[in-house]
GROMACS .gro file of C-alpha atoms in nm:
model
  261
    1MET     CA    1  -0.011  -0.016  -0.012
    2LYS     CA    2   0.110   0.336  -0.090
    3ARG     CA    3   0.221   0.569   0.189
    4ARG     CA    4  -0.003   0.906   0.220
    5PHE     CA    5   0.230   1.189   0.255
    6THR     CA    6   0.161   1.502   0.512
    7MET     CA    7   0.483   1.614   0.456
    8GLY     CA    8   0.691   1.681   0.136
    9LYS     CA    9   0.733   1.370  -0.088
   10ILE     CA   10   1.080   1.339  -0.242
   11ILE     CA   11   1.108   1.196  -0.604
   12ALA     CA   12   1.423   1.125  -0.747
   13LEU     CA   13   1.448   1.120  -1.135
   14ALA     CA   14   1.702   0.873  -1.227
   15ASN     CA   15   1.855   0.662  -1.504
   16GLN     CA   16   2.212   0.616  -1.555
   17LYS     CA   17   2.163   0.683  -1.929
   18GLY     CA   18   2.222   1.007  -2.021
   19GLY     CA   19   1.994   1.194  -2.281
   20VAL     CA   20   1.639   1.054  -2.147
   21GLY     CA   21   1.508   1.352  -2.056
   22LYS     CA   22   1.557   1.359  -1.659
   23THR     CA   23   1.653   1.731  -1.622
   24THR     CA   24   1.379   1.856  -1.883
   25THR     CA   25   1.128   1.628  -1.685
   26THR     CA   26   1.238   1.749  -1.376
   27ILE     CA   27   1.216   2.112  -1.443
   28ASN     CA   28   0.869   2.081  -1.624
   29LEU     CA   29   0.705   1.873  -1.372
   30ALA     CA   30   0.822   2.116  -1.078
   31ALA     CA   31   0.665   2.412  -1.303
   32SER     CA   32   0.353   2.198  -1.382
   33LEU     CA   33   0.303   2.116  -1.003
   34GLY     CA   34   0.385   2.473  -0.938
   35SER     CA   35   0.094   2.605  -1.161
   36LEU     CA   36  -0.131   2.327  -0.960
   37GLU     CA   37  -0.057   2.513  -0.637
   38LYS     CA   38   0.191   2.288  -0.491
   39LYS     CA   39   0.518   2.437  -0.332
   40VAL     CA   40   0.793   2.252  -0.500
   41LEU     CA   41   1.190   2.221  -0.438
   42VAL     CA   42   1.438   2.118  -0.728
   43VAL     CA   43   1.741   1.953  -0.606
   44ASP     CA   44   1.986   1.998  -0.865
   45ALA     CA   45   2.256   1.677  -0.775
   46ASP     CA   46   2.400   1.673  -1.142
   47PRO     CA   47   2.727   1.855  -1.164
   48GLN     CA   48   2.668   1.949  -1.503
   49ALA     CA   49   2.401   2.189  -1.330
   50ASN     CA   50   2.130   2.187  -1.612
   51ALA     CA   51   1.846   2.210  -1.401
   52THR     CA   52   1.979   2.530  -1.223
   53SER     CA   53   2.055   2.727  -1.578
   54GLY     CA   54   1.713   2.538  -1.705
   55MET     CA   55   1.554   2.722  -1.414
   56GLY     CA   56   1.705   3.063  -1.525
   57ILE     CA   57   1.988   3.069  -1.239
   58GLU     CA   58   2.326   3.157  -1.356
   59VAL     CA   59   2.575   2.907  -1.235
   60ARG     CA   60   2.829   3.144  -1.172
   61ASP     CA   61   2.626   3.378  -0.948
   62VAL     CA   62   2.553   3.081  -0.725
   63GLU     CA   63   2.702   3.138  -0.368
   64TYR     CA   64   2.617   2.812  -0.183
   65SER     CA   65   2.515   2.504  -0.374
   66LEU     CA   66   2.432   2.129  -0.289
   67TYR     CA   67   2.833   2.119  -0.268
   68GLU     CA   68   2.876   2.318   0.049
   69CYS     CA   69   2.535   2.153   0.209
   70ILE     CA   70   2.708   1.816   0.155
   71VAL     CA   71   3.111   1.906   0.246
   72ASP     CA   72   3.071   2.228   0.445
   73GLN     CA   73   2.747   2.134   0.607
   74ILE     CA   74   2.596   2.469   0.567
   75ASP     CA   75   2.221   2.497   0.661
   76THR     CA   76   2.020   2.354   0.357
   77LYS     CA   77   1.774   2.713   0.372
   78GLN     CA   78   2.091   2.916   0.325
   79ALA     CA   79   2.159   2.765  -0.027
   80ILE     CA   80   1.762   2.724  -0.169
   81LEU     CA   81   1.705   2.992  -0.398
   82PRO     CA   82   1.359   3.125  -0.503
   83THR     CA   83   1.315   3.107  -0.900
   84ASP     CA   84   1.093   3.310  -1.143
   85VAL     CA   85   0.866   3.000  -1.187
   86GLU     CA   86   0.580   3.006  -0.947
   87GLY     CA   87   0.596   2.785  -0.653
   88VAL     CA   88   0.890   2.642  -0.737
   89TYR     CA   89   1.231   2.672  -0.552
   90LEU     CA   90   1.590   2.504  -0.647
   91LEU     CA   91   1.891   2.392  -0.415
   92PRO     CA   92   2.153   2.449  -0.697
   93SER     CA   93   2.425   2.233  -0.821
   94HIS     CA   94   2.789   2.365  -0.902
   95ILE     CA   95   3.040   2.166  -1.134
   96ASP     CA   96   3.229   2.132  -0.756
   97LEU     CA   97   2.967   1.859  -0.704
   98VAL     CA   98   3.238   1.627  -0.911
   99GLY     CA   99   3.472   1.655  -0.628
  100ALA     CA  100   3.198   1.599  -0.354
  101GLU     CA  101   3.212   1.206  -0.428
  102ILE     CA  102   3.594   1.192  -0.332
  103GLU     CA  103   3.537   1.413  -0.043
  104MET     CA  104   3.266   1.210   0.095
  105LEU     CA  105   3.417   0.860   0.080
  106ASP     CA  106   3.591   0.887   0.426
  107LEU     CA  107   3.281   1.075   0.559
  108PRO     CA  108   3.051   0.859   0.810
  109GLU     CA  109   2.695   0.757   0.691
  110ARG     CA  110   2.814   0.889   0.360
  111GLU     CA  111   2.546   0.761   0.133
  112LYS     CA  112   2.254   0.915   0.392
  113MET     CA  113   2.417   1.289   0.373
  114LEU     CA  114   2.166   1.403   0.111
  115LYS     CA  115   1.897   1.249   0.308
  116LYS     CA  116   2.000   1.444   0.624
  117ILE     CA  117   2.015   1.776   0.377
  118LEU     CA  118   1.657   1.746   0.283
  119GLU     CA  119   1.523   1.636   0.650
  120GLN     CA  120   1.595   1.991   0.723
  121VAL     CA  121   1.364   2.124   0.497
  122ARG     CA  122   1.119   1.836   0.408
  123ASN     CA  123   0.817   1.991   0.586
  124ASP     CA  124   0.863   2.288   0.380
  125PHE     CA  125   0.727   2.154   0.050
  126ASP     CA  126   0.459   1.974  -0.113
  127PHE     CA  127   0.724   1.786  -0.355
  128ILE     CA  128   1.086   1.765  -0.365
  129LEU     CA  129   1.235   1.626  -0.693
  130ILE     CA  130   1.587   1.517  -0.708
  131ASP     CA  131   1.753   1.554  -1.078
  132CYS     CA  132   2.025   1.285  -1.089
  133SER     CA  133   2.332   1.246  -1.269
  134PRO     CA  134   2.358   1.002  -1.533
  135SER     CA  135   2.576   0.790  -1.358
  136LEU     CA  136   2.525   0.530  -1.029
  137GLY     CA  137   2.779   0.692  -0.842
  138LEU     CA  138   2.761   0.806  -0.465
  139ILE     CA  139   2.561   1.123  -0.526
  140THR     CA  140   2.286   0.886  -0.735
  141VAL     CA  141   2.316   0.663  -0.433
  142ASN     CA  142   2.259   0.960  -0.187
  143SER     CA  143   1.933   1.053  -0.397
  144LEU     CA  144   1.800   0.721  -0.436
  145THR     CA  145   1.859   0.682  -0.058
  146ALA     CA  146   1.706   1.027   0.035
  147ALA     CA  147   1.369   0.971  -0.181
  148ASP     CA  148   1.078   0.804  -0.100
  149SER     CA  149   1.041   0.736  -0.476
  150VAL     CA  150   1.189   0.727  -0.813
  151ILE     CA  151   1.058   0.828  -1.132
  152ILE     CA  152   1.241   0.641  -1.409
  153PRO     CA  153   1.250   0.821  -1.765
  154VAL     CA  154   1.244   0.600  -2.047
  155GLN     CA  155   1.324   0.748  -2.394
  156CYS     CA  156   1.091   0.572  -2.719
  157GLU     CA  157   1.428   0.503  -2.925
  158TYR     CA  158   1.626   0.189  -2.992
  159PHE     CA  159   1.815   0.018  -2.660
  160ALA     CA  160   1.575   0.238  -2.452
  161LEU     CA  161   1.571  -0.083  -2.220
  162GLU     CA  162   1.949  -0.128  -2.241
  163GLY     CA  163   2.064  -0.049  -1.873
  164LEU     CA  164   1.741  -0.024  -1.718
  165GLY     CA  165   1.839  -0.407  -1.562
  166LYS     CA  166   2.143  -0.239  -1.397
  167LEU     CA  167   1.932   0.080  -1.253
  168LEU     CA  168   1.652  -0.137  -1.120
  169ASN     CA  169   1.948  -0.381  -0.941
  170THR     CA  170   2.090  -0.053  -0.798
  171ILE     CA  171   1.726   0.043  -0.671
  172LYS     CA  172   1.688  -0.304  -0.512
  173ILE     CA  173   2.016  -0.302  -0.353
  174ILE     CA  174   1.940   0.033  -0.197
  175GLN     CA  175   1.592  -0.085  -0.096
  176GLY     CA  176   1.766  -0.404   0.107
  177ARG     CA  177   2.072  -0.180   0.246
  178LEU     CA  178   1.998   0.187   0.269
  179ASN     CA  179   1.630   0.283   0.205
  180PRO     CA  180   1.359  -0.021   0.254
  181GLU     CA  181   1.107   0.236   0.201
  182LEU     CA  182   1.211   0.366  -0.156
  183GLU     CA  183   0.921   0.301  -0.425
  184ILE     CA  184   0.903   0.299  -0.818
  185GLU     CA  185   0.693   0.599  -0.826
  186GLY     CA  186   0.671   0.509  -1.208
  187PHE     CA  187   0.801   0.473  -1.580
  188LEU     CA  188   0.789   0.764  -1.807
  189LEU     CA  189   0.798   0.726  -2.192
  190THR     CA  190   0.971   1.046  -2.319
  191MET     CA  191   1.073   1.172  -2.654
  192TYR     CA  192   0.774   0.990  -2.830
  193ASP     CA  193   0.726   1.040  -3.189
  194SER     CA  194   0.389   0.896  -3.322
  195ARG     CA  195   0.519   0.867  -3.686
  196LEU     CA  196   0.748   0.655  -3.596
  197ARG     CA  197   0.687   0.278  -3.566
  198LEU     CA  198   0.981   0.222  -3.305
  199SER     CA  199   0.831   0.470  -3.078
  200ASN     CA  200   0.534   0.264  -3.053
  201GLN     CA  201   0.717  -0.062  -3.045
  202VAL     CA  202   0.909   0.062  -2.694
  203VAL     CA  203   0.586   0.223  -2.567
  204GLU     CA  204   0.431  -0.155  -2.622
  205GLU     CA  205   0.754  -0.305  -2.466
  206VAL     CA  206   0.757  -0.068  -2.169
  207ARG     CA  207   0.391  -0.126  -2.070
  208THR     CA  208   0.409  -0.517  -2.149
  209HIS     CA  209   0.716  -0.551  -1.913
  210PHE     CA  210   0.635  -0.292  -1.661
  211GLN     CA  211   0.239  -0.294  -1.673
  212ASP     CA  212   0.040  -0.036  -1.428
  213MET     CA  213   0.405   0.109  -1.332
  214VAL     CA  214   0.431   0.308  -1.670
  215PHE     CA  215   0.233   0.635  -1.636
  216ASP     CA  216  -0.037   0.718  -1.851
  217THR     CA  217   0.111   1.010  -1.978
  218ILE     CA  218   0.375   0.985  -2.281
  219ILE     CA  219   0.605   1.313  -2.338
  220GLN     CA  220   0.626   1.371  -2.689
  221ARG     CA  221   0.902   1.520  -2.891
  222ASN     CA  222   0.846   1.857  -2.899
  223ILE     CA  223   1.052   2.160  -3.068
  224ARG     CA  224   0.918   2.423  -2.763
  225LEU     CA  225   1.036   2.166  -2.510
  226SER     CA  226   1.367   2.145  -2.648
  227GLU     CA  227   1.407   2.544  -2.691
  228ALA     CA  228   1.282   2.618  -2.336
  229PRO     CA  229   1.585   2.533  -2.161
  230SER     CA  230   1.801   2.779  -2.349
  231TYR     CA  231   1.575   3.061  -2.244
  232GLY     CA  232   1.624   2.957  -1.863
  233THR     CA  233   1.246   2.855  -1.857
  234PRO     CA  234   1.015   2.558  -1.833
  235VAL     CA  235   0.791   2.493  -2.123
  236LEU     CA  236   0.476   2.626  -1.955
  237TYR     CA  237   0.635   2.954  -1.927
  238TYR     CA  238   0.776   2.949  -2.303
  239ASP     CA  239   0.479   2.829  -2.463
  240ALA     CA  240   0.179   2.714  -2.252
  241ASN     CA  241  -0.038   2.596  -2.578
  242SER     CA  242   0.270   2.357  -2.687
  243LYS     CA  243   0.228   1.967  -2.646
  244GLY     CA  244   0.525   1.979  -2.396
  245ALA     CA  245   0.356   2.201  -2.173
  246ILE     CA  246   0.043   2.010  -2.188
  247ASN     CA  247   0.189   1.671  -2.142
  248HIS     CA  248   0.394   1.768  -1.838
  249LEU     CA  249   0.059   1.916  -1.685
  250ASN     CA  250  -0.085   1.579  -1.750
  251LEU     CA  251   0.178   1.413  -1.552
  252ALA     CA  252   0.160   1.662  -1.250
  253GLN     CA  253  -0.215   1.567  -1.229
  254GLU     CA  254  -0.135   1.228  -1.249
  255VAL     CA  255   0.160   1.247  -0.987
  256ILE     CA  256  -0.082   1.460  -0.722
  257ALA     CA  257  -0.349   1.206  -0.819
  258LYS     CA  258  -0.116   0.886  -0.731
  259ASN     CA  259  -0.006   1.091  -0.392
  260SER     CA  260  -0.347   1.154  -0.273
  261LYS     CA  261  -0.503   0.833  -0.259
   0.00000   0.00000   0.00000
């Protein structure tokens, strides 16, 4: 039975395969949840800091990031920034985060550092979304240990299921050793192109394989969706009538519905 959340639900978006739409989904799901009157924190746990710049924050101007929270143990609230997106706040990333994994190696309970960081602010938000890096390193392990659930974006392309076994195995290990409460929120089909037979085959394959664990919402390939990050804004603010904006609003409604049962 799914737990009902009275405090912020922490959802990691993870897939060690790059280019599957993790950051795009994180930013746009956050904006859509914000537009539905939820208070959301985006945690950028990727040293590339794409979620930070995609939310309109200039990375070089960031004074405190997730790195300082982990390594210098500064108060989480000091690092959280407001964004121009209604209801959405950001715990930014920085290229320094690359070095954090090495600096964390000697620390006690190194897999639970992000959990401690987020516990400080969990009650201040309805949802906390963690944008994981495309690797299964220590920061991603921290993200999955801190999370209540995980959304796994799967792109509708050749080799879509390749590597998923490795991720599911990592999730199983984390459930066994670090976070027995971790659930799969859902598999999210991304980059769907209805004109391609391959896209439809992947949808069929993922739905057959994972059944009711797959979100009903499918994120379609959409020019506006790919353009929005270069303007530092979610697609909802860039073109509210685009397919990309509508898809993510549908996803947000599905996430809210799943978590209010």
